[in-house]
mmCIF file of the C-alpha atoms, coordinates in Angstrom:
data_MODEL
# 
_entry.id   MODEL 
# 
loop_
_atom_site.group_PDB 
_atom_site.id 
_atom_site.type_symbol 
_atom_site.label_atom_id 
_atom_site.label_alt_id 
_atom_site.label_comp_id 
_atom_site.label_asym_id 
_atom_site.label_entity_id 
_atom_site.label_seq_id 
_atom_site.pdbx_PDB_ins_code 
_atom_site.Cartn_x 
_atom_site.Cartn_y 
_atom_site.Cartn_z 
_atom_site.occupancy 
_atom_site.B_iso_or_equiv 
_atom_site.pdbx_formal_charge 
_atom_site.auth_seq_id 
_atom_site.auth_comp_id 
_atom_site.auth_asym_id 
_atom_site.auth_atom_id 
_atom_site.pdbx_PDB_model_num 
ATOM 1   C CA . MET A 1 1   ? 106.749 64.015 78.595  1.00 0.00 ? 1   MET A CA 1 
ATOM 2   C CA . MET A 1 2   ? 107.847 67.302 77.065  1.00 0.00 ? 2   MET A CA 1 
ATOM 3   C CA . ALA A 1 3   ? 105.527 66.727 74.156  1.00 0.00 ? 3   ALA A CA 1 
ATOM 4   C CA . LEU A 1 4   ? 102.984 65.842 76.813  1.00 0.00 ? 4   LEU A CA 1 
ATOM 5   C CA . LEU A 1 5   ? 103.818 68.976 78.827  1.00 0.00 ? 5   LEU A CA 1 
ATOM 6   C CA . LEU A 1 6   ? 103.226 71.142 75.784  1.00 0.00 ? 6   LEU A CA 1 
ATOM 7   C CA . ASP A 1 7   ? 100.009 69.330 74.894  1.00 0.00 ? 7   ASP A CA 1 
ATOM 8   C CA . GLN A 1 8   ? 98.855  70.111 78.418  1.00 0.00 ? 8   GLN A CA 1 
ATOM 9   C CA . GLN A 1 9   ? 100.006 73.698 78.832  1.00 0.00 ? 9   GLN A CA 1 
ATOM 10  C CA . PHE A 1 10  ? 98.679  75.501 81.862  1.00 0.00 ? 10  PHE A CA 1 
ATOM 11  C CA . ALA A 1 11  ? 96.073  78.091 80.914  1.00 0.00 ? 11  ALA A CA 1 
ATOM 12  C CA . PRO A 1 12  ? 96.879  81.788 81.341  1.00 0.00 ? 12  PRO A CA 1 
ATOM 13  C CA . LEU A 1 13  ? 95.263  83.211 84.487  1.00 0.00 ? 13  LEU A CA 1 
ATOM 14  C CA . PRO A 1 14  ? 92.497  85.819 84.379  1.00 0.00 ? 14  PRO A CA 1 
ATOM 15  C CA . ASP A 1 15  ? 93.390  89.374 85.463  1.00 0.00 ? 15  ASP A CA 1 
ATOM 16  C CA . THR A 1 16  ? 92.024  88.670 88.933  1.00 0.00 ? 16  THR A CA 1 
ATOM 17  C CA . ASN A 1 17  ? 94.642  85.889 89.331  1.00 0.00 ? 17  ASN A CA 1 
ATOM 18  C CA . GLU A 1 18  ? 91.838  83.588 90.457  1.00 0.00 ? 18  GLU A CA 1 
ATOM 19  C CA . ILE A 1 19  ? 92.644  80.005 89.499  1.00 0.00 ? 19  ILE A CA 1 
ATOM 20  C CA . PRO A 1 20  ? 89.757  77.992 88.010  1.00 0.00 ? 20  PRO A CA 1 
ATOM 21  C CA . THR A 1 21  ? 89.782  74.666 89.859  1.00 0.00 ? 21  THR A CA 1 
ATOM 22  C CA . LYS A 1 22  ? 88.677  72.498 86.935  1.00 0.00 ? 22  LYS A CA 1 
ATOM 23  C CA . THR A 1 23  ? 91.381  73.589 84.472  1.00 0.00 ? 23  THR A CA 1 
ATOM 24  C CA . PHE A 1 24  ? 94.012  73.577 87.224  1.00 0.00 ? 24  PHE A CA 1 
ATOM 25  C CA . LEU A 1 25  ? 93.200  69.961 88.137  1.00 0.00 ? 25  LEU A CA 1 
ATOM 26  C CA . GLU A 1 26  ? 93.245  68.922 84.469  1.00 0.00 ? 26  GLU A CA 1 
ATOM 27  C CA . SER A 1 27  ? 96.683  70.498 83.986  1.00 0.00 ? 27  SER A CA 1 
ATOM 28  C CA . VAL A 1 28  ? 98.338  69.172 87.156  1.00 0.00 ? 28  VAL A CA 1 
ATOM 29  C CA . SER A 1 29  ? 97.025  65.655 86.587  1.00 0.00 ? 29  SER A CA 1 
ATOM 30  C CA . HIS A 1 30  ? 99.548  65.352 83.737  1.00 0.00 ? 30  HIS A CA 1 
ATOM 31  C CA . LEU A 1 31  ? 102.545 66.230 85.918  1.00 0.00 ? 31  LEU A CA 1 
ATOM 32  C CA . PRO A 1 32  ? 103.182 63.080 88.004  1.00 0.00 ? 32  PRO A CA 1 
ATOM 33  C CA . PRO A 1 33  ? 104.880 61.225 85.074  1.00 0.00 ? 33  PRO A CA 1 
ATOM 34  C CA . PHE A 1 34  ? 107.530 63.958 85.229  1.00 0.00 ? 34  PHE A CA 1 
ATOM 35  C CA . PHE A 1 35  ? 109.032 62.039 88.142  1.00 0.00 ? 35  PHE A CA 1 
ATOM 36  C CA . ASP A 1 36  ? 109.346 58.900 86.007  1.00 0.00 ? 36  ASP A CA 1 
ATOM 37  C CA . CYS A 1 37  ? 111.711 60.934 83.801  1.00 0.00 ? 37  CYS A CA 1 
ATOM 38  C CA . LEU A 1 38  ? 113.974 61.333 86.828  1.00 0.00 ? 38  LEU A CA 1 
ATOM 39  C CA . GLY A 1 39  ? 114.478 57.607 86.496  1.00 0.00 ? 39  GLY A CA 1 
ATOM 40  C CA . SER A 1 40  ? 114.889 56.707 90.137  1.00 0.00 ? 40  SER A CA 1 
ATOM 41  C CA . LYS A 1 41  ? 112.325 54.896 92.246  1.00 0.00 ? 41  LYS A CA 1 
ATOM 42  C CA . VAL A 1 42  ? 113.476 57.223 95.040  1.00 0.00 ? 42  VAL A CA 1 
ATOM 43  C CA . PHE A 1 43  ? 111.303 59.934 93.481  1.00 0.00 ? 43  PHE A CA 1 
ATOM 44  C CA . ALA A 1 44  ? 108.232 57.686 93.735  1.00 0.00 ? 44  ALA A CA 1 
ATOM 45  C CA . PRO A 1 45  ? 107.171 59.163 97.123  1.00 0.00 ? 45  PRO A CA 1 
ATOM 46  C CA . ILE A 1 46  ? 107.051 62.703 95.689  1.00 0.00 ? 46  ILE A CA 1 
ATOM 47  C CA . LYS A 1 47  ? 105.071 61.418 92.722  1.00 0.00 ? 47  LYS A CA 1 
ATOM 48  C CA . ALA A 1 48  ? 102.653 59.547 95.025  1.00 0.00 ? 48  ALA A CA 1 
ATOM 49  C CA . ASP A 1 49  ? 102.340 62.625 97.238  1.00 0.00 ? 49  ASP A CA 1 
ATOM 50  C CA . ILE A 1 50  ? 101.429 64.833 94.270  1.00 0.00 ? 50  ILE A CA 1 
ATOM 51  C CA . ASN A 1 51  ? 98.911  62.259 93.003  1.00 0.00 ? 51  ASN A CA 1 
ATOM 52  C CA . GLY A 1 52  ? 97.346  61.940 96.458  1.00 0.00 ? 52  GLY A CA 1 
ATOM 53  C CA . ASN A 1 53  ? 97.001  65.687 96.897  1.00 0.00 ? 53  ASN A CA 1 
ATOM 54  C CA . ILE A 1 54  ? 95.443  66.109 93.449  1.00 0.00 ? 54  ILE A CA 1 
ATOM 55  C CA . THR A 1 55  ? 92.926  63.374 94.338  1.00 0.00 ? 55  THR A CA 1 
ATOM 56  C CA . LYS A 1 56  ? 91.978  65.134 97.607  1.00 0.00 ? 56  LYS A CA 1 
ATOM 57  C CA . ILE A 1 57  ? 91.449  68.509 95.913  1.00 0.00 ? 57  ILE A CA 1 
ATOM 58  C CA . LYS A 1 58  ? 89.444  66.862 93.116  1.00 0.00 ? 58  LYS A CA 1 
ATOM 59  C CA . ALA A 1 59  ? 87.162  65.134 95.639  1.00 0.00 ? 59  ALA A CA 1 
ATOM 60  C CA . VAL A 1 60  ? 86.330  68.492 97.232  1.00 0.00 ? 60  VAL A CA 1 
ATOM 61  C CA . TYR A 1 61  ? 85.786  70.137 93.847  1.00 0.00 ? 61  TYR A CA 1 
ATOM 62  C CA . ASP A 1 62  ? 83.581  67.259 92.585  1.00 0.00 ? 62  ASP A CA 1 
ATOM 63  C CA . SER A 1 63  ? 81.377  67.533 95.671  1.00 0.00 ? 63  SER A CA 1 
ATOM 64  C CA . ASP A 1 64  ? 80.197  70.965 94.454  1.00 0.00 ? 64  ASP A CA 1 
ATOM 65  C CA . PRO A 1 65  ? 81.839  72.323 91.268  1.00 0.00 ? 65  PRO A CA 1 
ATOM 66  C CA . VAL A 1 66  ? 79.919  75.610 91.404  1.00 0.00 ? 66  VAL A CA 1 
ATOM 67  C CA . LYS A 1 67  ? 80.759  76.345 95.038  1.00 0.00 ? 67  LYS A CA 1 
ATOM 68  C CA . TYR A 1 68  ? 84.408  75.396 94.566  1.00 0.00 ? 68  TYR A CA 1 
ATOM 69  C CA . GLU A 1 69  ? 84.840  76.995 91.160  1.00 0.00 ? 69  GLU A CA 1 
ATOM 70  C CA . THR A 1 70  ? 88.234  78.553 92.000  1.00 0.00 ? 70  THR A CA 1 
ATOM 71  C CA . LEU A 1 71  ? 91.075  77.542 94.321  1.00 0.00 ? 71  LEU A CA 1 
ATOM 72  C CA . GLN A 1 72  ? 90.520  80.825 96.186  1.00 0.00 ? 72  GLN A CA 1 
ATOM 73  C CA . GLN A 1 73  ? 86.914  79.812 96.907  1.00 0.00 ? 73  GLN A CA 1 
ATOM 74  C CA . ILE A 1 74  ? 88.051  76.445 98.251  1.00 0.00 ? 74  ILE A CA 1 
ATOM 75  C CA . LEU A 1 75  ? 90.335  78.127 100.803 1.00 0.00 ? 75  LEU A CA 1 
ATOM 76  C CA . LEU A 1 76  ? 87.762  80.740 101.820 1.00 0.00 ? 76  LEU A CA 1 
ATOM 77  C CA . ILE A 1 77  ? 84.960  78.188 102.254 1.00 0.00 ? 77  ILE A CA 1 
ATOM 78  C CA . GLU A 1 78  ? 87.169  75.708 104.135 1.00 0.00 ? 78  GLU A CA 1 
ATOM 79  C CA . LYS A 1 79  ? 88.410  78.480 106.414 1.00 0.00 ? 79  LYS A CA 1 
ATOM 80  C CA . SER A 1 80  ? 84.845  79.314 107.452 1.00 0.00 ? 80  SER A CA 1 
ATOM 81  C CA . THR A 1 81  ? 83.852  75.627 107.646 1.00 0.00 ? 81  THR A CA 1 
ATOM 82  C CA . TYR A 1 82  ? 86.742  74.217 109.683 1.00 0.00 ? 82  TYR A CA 1 
ATOM 83  C CA . GLY A 1 83  ? 87.388  77.103 112.047 1.00 0.00 ? 83  GLY A CA 1 
ATOM 84  C CA . SER A 1 84  ? 90.449  76.596 114.255 1.00 0.00 ? 84  SER A CA 1 
ATOM 85  C CA . GLU A 1 85  ? 91.442  73.329 112.519 1.00 0.00 ? 85  GLU A CA 1 
ATOM 86  C CA . TRP A 1 86  ? 92.093  75.254 109.306 1.00 0.00 ? 86  TRP A CA 1 
ATOM 87  C CA . PRO A 1 87  ? 94.480  75.340 107.407 1.00 0.00 ? 87  PRO A CA 1 
ATOM 88  C CA . LYS A 1 88  ? 95.711  71.872 108.431 1.00 0.00 ? 88  LYS A CA 1 
ATOM 89  C CA . VAL A 1 89  ? 92.669  70.195 106.862 1.00 0.00 ? 89  VAL A CA 1 
ATOM 90  C CA . GLY A 1 90  ? 90.886  69.362 103.636 1.00 0.00 ? 90  GLY A CA 1 
ATOM 91  C CA . ALA A 1 91  ? 91.821  70.588 100.205 1.00 0.00 ? 91  ALA A CA 1 
ATOM 92  C CA . THR A 1 92  ? 93.647  73.538 101.800 1.00 0.00 ? 92  THR A CA 1 
ATOM 93  C CA . LEU A 1 93  ? 96.245  71.181 103.277 1.00 0.00 ? 93  LEU A CA 1 
ATOM 94  C CA . ALA A 1 94  ? 96.432  69.091 100.086 1.00 0.00 ? 94  ALA A CA 1 
ATOM 95  C CA . LEU A 1 95  ? 97.059  72.197 97.981  1.00 0.00 ? 95  LEU A CA 1 
ATOM 96  C CA . MET A 1 96  ? 99.649  73.465 100.486 1.00 0.00 ? 96  MET A CA 1 
ATOM 97  C CA . TRP A 1 97  ? 101.768 70.371 99.831  1.00 0.00 ? 97  TRP A CA 1 
ATOM 98  C CA . LEU A 1 98  ? 100.920 70.185 96.145  1.00 0.00 ? 98  LEU A CA 1 
ATOM 99  C CA . LYS A 1 99  ? 102.212 73.715 95.534  1.00 0.00 ? 99  LYS A CA 1 
ATOM 100 C CA . ARG A 1 100 ? 105.581 72.692 97.031  1.00 0.00 ? 100 ARG A CA 1 
ATOM 101 C CA . GLY A 1 101 ? 105.823 69.770 94.616  1.00 0.00 ? 101 GLY A CA 1 
ATOM 102 C CA . LEU A 1 102 ? 104.910 72.125 91.764  1.00 0.00 ? 102 LEU A CA 1 
ATOM 103 C CA . ARG A 1 103 ? 107.546 74.623 92.926  1.00 0.00 ? 103 ARG A CA 1 
ATOM 104 C CA . PHE A 1 104 ? 110.118 71.793 92.921  1.00 0.00 ? 104 PHE A CA 1 
ATOM 105 C CA . ILE A 1 105 ? 109.289 71.015 89.271  1.00 0.00 ? 105 ILE A CA 1 
ATOM 106 C CA . GLN A 1 106 ? 109.315 74.713 88.383  1.00 0.00 ? 106 GLN A CA 1 
ATOM 107 C CA . ILE A 1 107 ? 112.732 75.449 89.932  1.00 0.00 ? 107 ILE A CA 1 
ATOM 108 C CA . LEU A 1 108 ? 114.261 72.300 88.436  1.00 0.00 ? 108 LEU A CA 1 
ATOM 109 C CA . LEU A 1 109 ? 113.036 73.113 84.921  1.00 0.00 ? 109 LEU A CA 1 
ATOM 110 C CA . GLN A 1 110 ? 113.938 76.799 85.268  1.00 0.00 ? 110 GLN A CA 1 
ATOM 111 C CA . SER A 1 111 ? 117.444 75.903 86.406  1.00 0.00 ? 111 SER A CA 1 
ATOM 112 C CA . LEU A 1 112 ? 117.872 73.656 83.340  1.00 0.00 ? 112 LEU A CA 1 
ATOM 113 C CA . ALA A 1 113 ? 116.440 76.338 81.054  1.00 0.00 ? 113 ALA A CA 1 
ATOM 114 C CA . ASP A 1 114 ? 118.839 78.902 82.556  1.00 0.00 ? 114 ASP A CA 1 
ATOM 115 C CA . GLY A 1 115 ? 121.750 76.621 81.664  1.00 0.00 ? 115 GLY A CA 1 
ATOM 116 C CA . GLU A 1 116 ? 122.908 76.115 85.251  1.00 0.00 ? 116 GLU A CA 1 
ATOM 117 C CA . ARG A 1 117 ? 125.322 73.205 85.337  1.00 0.00 ? 117 ARG A CA 1 
ATOM 118 C CA . ASP A 1 118 ? 128.209 71.733 87.239  1.00 0.00 ? 118 ASP A CA 1 
ATOM 119 C CA . GLU A 1 119 ? 131.327 72.553 85.205  1.00 0.00 ? 119 GLU A CA 1 
ATOM 120 C CA . GLN A 1 120 ? 133.059 69.426 86.555  1.00 0.00 ? 120 GLN A CA 1 
ATOM 121 C CA . ASN A 1 121 ? 130.112 67.205 85.582  1.00 0.00 ? 121 ASN A CA 1 
ATOM 122 C CA . PRO A 1 122 ? 128.216 69.074 82.854  1.00 0.00 ? 122 PRO A CA 1 
ATOM 123 C CA . ASN A 1 123 ? 126.075 66.067 81.982  1.00 0.00 ? 123 ASN A CA 1 
ATOM 124 C CA . LEU A 1 124 ? 124.654 65.630 85.490  1.00 0.00 ? 124 LEU A CA 1 
ATOM 125 C CA . ILE A 1 125 ? 121.466 67.339 86.714  1.00 0.00 ? 125 ILE A CA 1 
ATOM 126 C CA . ARG A 1 126 ? 122.335 66.911 90.376  1.00 0.00 ? 126 ARG A CA 1 
ATOM 127 C CA . ILE A 1 127 ? 122.994 70.640 90.758  1.00 0.00 ? 127 ILE A CA 1 
ATOM 128 C CA . ASN A 1 128 ? 119.550 71.467 89.292  1.00 0.00 ? 128 ASN A CA 1 
ATOM 129 C CA . ILE A 1 129 ? 117.694 68.933 91.430  1.00 0.00 ? 129 ILE A CA 1 
ATOM 130 C CA . THR A 1 130 ? 119.552 70.047 94.562  1.00 0.00 ? 130 THR A CA 1 
ATOM 131 C CA . LYS A 1 131 ? 118.596 73.665 93.961  1.00 0.00 ? 131 LYS A CA 1 
ATOM 132 C CA . ALA A 1 132 ? 114.947 72.702 93.446  1.00 0.00 ? 132 ALA A CA 1 
ATOM 133 C CA . TYR A 1 133 ? 114.879 70.501 96.545  1.00 0.00 ? 133 TYR A CA 1 
ATOM 134 C CA . ASP A 1 134 ? 116.661 73.038 98.765  1.00 0.00 ? 134 ASP A CA 1 
ATOM 135 C CA . GLN A 1 135 ? 114.317 75.864 97.756  1.00 0.00 ? 135 GLN A CA 1 
ATOM 136 C CA . ALA A 1 136 ? 110.984 74.031 97.513  1.00 0.00 ? 136 ALA A CA 1 
ATOM 137 C CA . LEU A 1 137 ? 110.941 71.089 99.909  1.00 0.00 ? 137 LEU A CA 1 
ATOM 138 C CA . LYS A 1 138 ? 113.934 70.700 102.208 1.00 0.00 ? 138 LYS A CA 1 
ATOM 139 C CA . LYS A 1 139 ? 112.749 72.964 105.040 1.00 0.00 ? 139 LYS A CA 1 
ATOM 140 C CA . TYR A 1 140 ? 109.577 70.873 105.440 1.00 0.00 ? 140 TYR A CA 1 
ATOM 141 C CA . HIS A 1 141 ? 111.449 67.567 105.659 1.00 0.00 ? 141 HIS A CA 1 
ATOM 142 C CA . GLY A 1 142 ? 112.893 65.974 108.775 1.00 0.00 ? 142 GLY A CA 1 
ATOM 143 C CA . TRP A 1 143 ? 116.357 64.435 108.541 1.00 0.00 ? 143 TRP A CA 1 
ATOM 144 C CA . ILE A 1 144 ? 115.103 60.957 107.548 1.00 0.00 ? 144 ILE A CA 1 
ATOM 145 C CA . VAL A 1 145 ? 113.234 62.289 104.516 1.00 0.00 ? 145 VAL A CA 1 
ATOM 146 C CA . GLN A 1 146 ? 116.221 64.499 103.673 1.00 0.00 ? 146 GLN A CA 1 
ATOM 147 C CA . LYS A 1 147 ? 118.462 61.403 103.719 1.00 0.00 ? 147 LYS A CA 1 
ATOM 148 C CA . VAL A 1 148 ? 116.139 59.625 101.301 1.00 0.00 ? 148 VAL A CA 1 
ATOM 149 C CA . PHE A 1 149 ? 116.365 62.609 99.030  1.00 0.00 ? 149 PHE A CA 1 
ATOM 150 C CA . LYS A 1 150 ? 120.157 62.711 99.129  1.00 0.00 ? 150 LYS A CA 1 
ATOM 151 C CA . ALA A 1 151 ? 120.100 59.114 97.907  1.00 0.00 ? 151 ALA A CA 1 
ATOM 152 C CA . ALA A 1 152 ? 117.804 60.164 95.062  1.00 0.00 ? 152 ALA A CA 1 
ATOM 153 C CA . LEU A 1 153 ? 120.293 62.796 93.933  1.00 0.00 ? 153 LEU A CA 1 
ATOM 154 C CA . PHE A 1 154 ? 122.923 60.179 93.297  1.00 0.00 ? 154 PHE A CA 1 
ATOM 155 C CA . ALA A 1 155 ? 120.453 58.092 91.355  1.00 0.00 ? 155 ALA A CA 1 
ATOM 156 C CA . ALA A 1 156 ? 119.384 61.000 89.126  1.00 0.00 ? 156 ALA A CA 1 
ATOM 157 C CA . PRO A 1 157 ? 119.797 60.443 85.386  1.00 0.00 ? 157 PRO A CA 1 
ATOM 158 C CA . CYS A 1 158 ? 122.352 62.298 83.334  1.00 0.00 ? 158 CYS A CA 1 
ATOM 159 C CA . ARG A 1 159 ? 121.211 65.481 81.641  1.00 0.00 ? 159 ARG A CA 1 
ATOM 160 C CA . SER A 1 160 ? 120.985 64.045 78.124  1.00 0.00 ? 160 SER A CA 1 
ATOM 161 C CA . ASP A 1 161 ? 118.936 61.038 79.298  1.00 0.00 ? 161 ASP A CA 1 
ATOM 162 C CA . PHE A 1 162 ? 116.622 63.310 81.287  1.00 0.00 ? 162 PHE A CA 1 
ATOM 163 C CA . LEU A 1 163 ? 115.990 65.630 78.338  1.00 0.00 ? 163 LEU A CA 1 
ATOM 164 C CA . LYS A 1 164 ? 115.439 62.589 76.115  1.00 0.00 ? 164 LYS A CA 1 
ATOM 165 C CA . ALA A 1 165 ? 112.898 61.194 78.606  1.00 0.00 ? 165 ALA A CA 1 
ATOM 166 C CA . LEU A 1 166 ? 111.142 64.581 78.637  1.00 0.00 ? 166 LEU A CA 1 
ATOM 167 C CA . SER A 1 167 ? 110.905 64.341 74.855  1.00 0.00 ? 167 SER A CA 1 
ATOM 168 C CA . LYS A 1 168 ? 109.272 60.888 75.071  1.00 0.00 ? 168 LYS A CA 1 
ATOM 169 C CA . ASP A 1 169 ? 112.523 59.260 73.930  1.00 0.00 ? 169 ASP A CA 1 
ATOM 170 C CA . GLN A 1 170 ? 112.424 61.047 70.589  1.00 0.00 ? 170 GLN A CA 1 
ATOM 171 C CA . GLU A 1 171 ? 115.690 62.434 69.308  1.00 0.00 ? 171 GLU A CA 1 
ATOM 172 C CA . VAL A 1 172 ? 115.157 66.144 69.965  1.00 0.00 ? 172 VAL A CA 1 
ATOM 173 C CA . ALA A 1 173 ? 117.990 68.676 69.878  1.00 0.00 ? 173 ALA A CA 1 
ATOM 174 C CA . GLU A 1 174 ? 118.826 69.940 73.359  1.00 0.00 ? 174 GLU A CA 1 
ATOM 175 C CA . GLU A 1 175 ? 118.093 73.574 72.447  1.00 0.00 ? 175 GLU A CA 1 
ATOM 176 C CA . ASP A 1 176 ? 114.657 72.577 71.096  1.00 0.00 ? 176 ASP A CA 1 
ATOM 177 C CA . CYS A 1 177 ? 113.884 70.700 74.291  1.00 0.00 ? 177 CYS A CA 1 
ATOM 178 C CA . LEU A 1 178 ? 115.022 73.667 76.414  1.00 0.00 ? 178 LEU A CA 1 
ATOM 179 C CA . ALA A 1 179 ? 112.954 76.049 74.277  1.00 0.00 ? 179 ALA A CA 1 
ATOM 180 C CA . LYS A 1 180 ? 109.890 73.893 74.959  1.00 0.00 ? 180 LYS A CA 1 
ATOM 181 C CA . ILE A 1 181 ? 110.669 73.890 78.671  1.00 0.00 ? 181 ILE A CA 1 
ATOM 182 C CA . CYS A 1 182 ? 110.791 77.723 78.584  1.00 0.00 ? 182 CYS A CA 1 
ATOM 183 C CA . GLN A 1 183 ? 107.448 77.767 76.772  1.00 0.00 ? 183 GLN A CA 1 
ATOM 184 C CA . PHE A 1 184 ? 105.868 75.454 79.348  1.00 0.00 ? 184 PHE A CA 1 
ATOM 185 C CA . LEU A 1 185 ? 107.256 77.483 82.257  1.00 0.00 ? 185 LEU A CA 1 
ATOM 186 C CA . ILE A 1 186 ? 105.476 80.728 81.317  1.00 0.00 ? 186 ILE A CA 1 
ATOM 187 C CA . ASN A 1 187 ? 101.922 79.874 82.457  1.00 0.00 ? 187 ASN A CA 1 
ATOM 188 C CA . PHE A 1 188 ? 103.087 77.173 84.871  1.00 0.00 ? 188 PHE A CA 1 
ATOM 189 C CA . THR A 1 189 ? 105.216 79.658 86.846  1.00 0.00 ? 189 THR A CA 1 
ATOM 190 C CA . THR A 1 190 ? 102.422 82.254 86.867  1.00 0.00 ? 190 THR A CA 1 
ATOM 191 C CA . THR A 1 191 ? 100.033 79.652 88.297  1.00 0.00 ? 191 THR A CA 1 
ATOM 192 C CA . VAL A 1 192 ? 102.434 78.395 90.978  1.00 0.00 ? 192 VAL A CA 1 
ATOM 193 C CA . ASP A 1 193 ? 103.292 81.973 91.998  1.00 0.00 ? 193 ASP A CA 1 
ATOM 194 C CA . ALA A 1 194 ? 99.574  82.824 92.256  1.00 0.00 ? 194 ALA A CA 1 
ATOM 195 C CA . ILE A 1 195 ? 98.976  79.844 94.579  1.00 0.00 ? 195 ILE A CA 1 
ATOM 196 C CA . TYR A 1 196 ? 101.886 80.880 96.803  1.00 0.00 ? 196 TYR A CA 1 
ATOM 197 C CA . GLU A 1 197 ? 100.596 84.440 96.890  1.00 0.00 ? 197 GLU A CA 1 
ATOM 198 C CA . MET A 1 198 ? 97.108  83.238 97.848  1.00 0.00 ? 198 MET A CA 1 
ATOM 199 C CA . TYR A 1 199 ? 98.541  81.209 100.768 1.00 0.00 ? 199 TYR A CA 1 
ATOM 200 C CA . SER A 1 200 ? 100.579 84.200 101.858 1.00 0.00 ? 200 SER A CA 1 
ATOM 201 C CA . ILE A 1 201 ? 97.620  86.612 101.736 1.00 0.00 ? 201 ILE A CA 1 
ATOM 202 C CA . MET A 1 202 ? 95.354  84.186 103.607 1.00 0.00 ? 202 MET A CA 1 
ATOM 203 C CA . ASN A 1 203 ? 98.087  83.236 106.052 1.00 0.00 ? 203 ASN A CA 1 
ATOM 204 C CA . ALA A 1 204 ? 97.409  79.597 105.209 1.00 0.00 ? 204 ALA A CA 1 
ATOM 205 C CA . ASP A 1 205 ? 100.949 78.204 105.080 1.00 0.00 ? 205 ASP A CA 1 
ATOM 206 C CA . LEU A 1 206 ? 102.297 75.899 107.792 1.00 0.00 ? 206 LEU A CA 1 
ATOM 207 C CA . ASP A 1 207 ? 105.954 75.034 108.450 1.00 0.00 ? 207 ASP A CA 1 
ATOM 208 C CA . TYR A 1 208 ? 105.649 71.671 110.213 1.00 0.00 ? 208 TYR A CA 1 
ATOM 209 C CA . LEU A 1 209 ? 108.060 68.871 109.247 1.00 0.00 ? 209 LEU A CA 1 
ATOM 210 C CA . VAL A 1 210 ? 107.296 65.467 107.762 1.00 0.00 ? 210 VAL A CA 1 
# 
């Protein structure tokens, strides 16, 4: 997966911070296997959610690649098309949820790269996953979904197994794996931040619970 992550680096953004839809979709389509590295079937819903949202955005893009050349254009066009139903529709809604899944991945990887760990249990990644969940997803989840997630935390793999899974089961030194994570995070973080900023500027974010 880590080898895969680095093969599929996110592209740097242009100065305008506009995100080309085609390259964005190509990059994010490689992310769902990340959740397989977390080992637990409990993460399957997040993986399925990310896959489903990518599919919805791709369908809109494929319907007119010129018109929907950037993610910004998708939001602007859907806003004028859907009127009062927007933003709870179309690719706008799919991207709203997708960005939260991407933020979860980003915070989890950043926390690992920053060396955050539980001194009592240094080989667990529970602390990193909890931070990512609390910051990226928890506030949008009702108590039932939160309960499911708590169960997932206890099923999370140990740190060494997780890093090994990220490295496609090759024996890679931990510092090498973390260095690759840092490398991946550069453009990935810039992209995720740009999507959040776009939603903020366009007032397109919704806080409803699932």
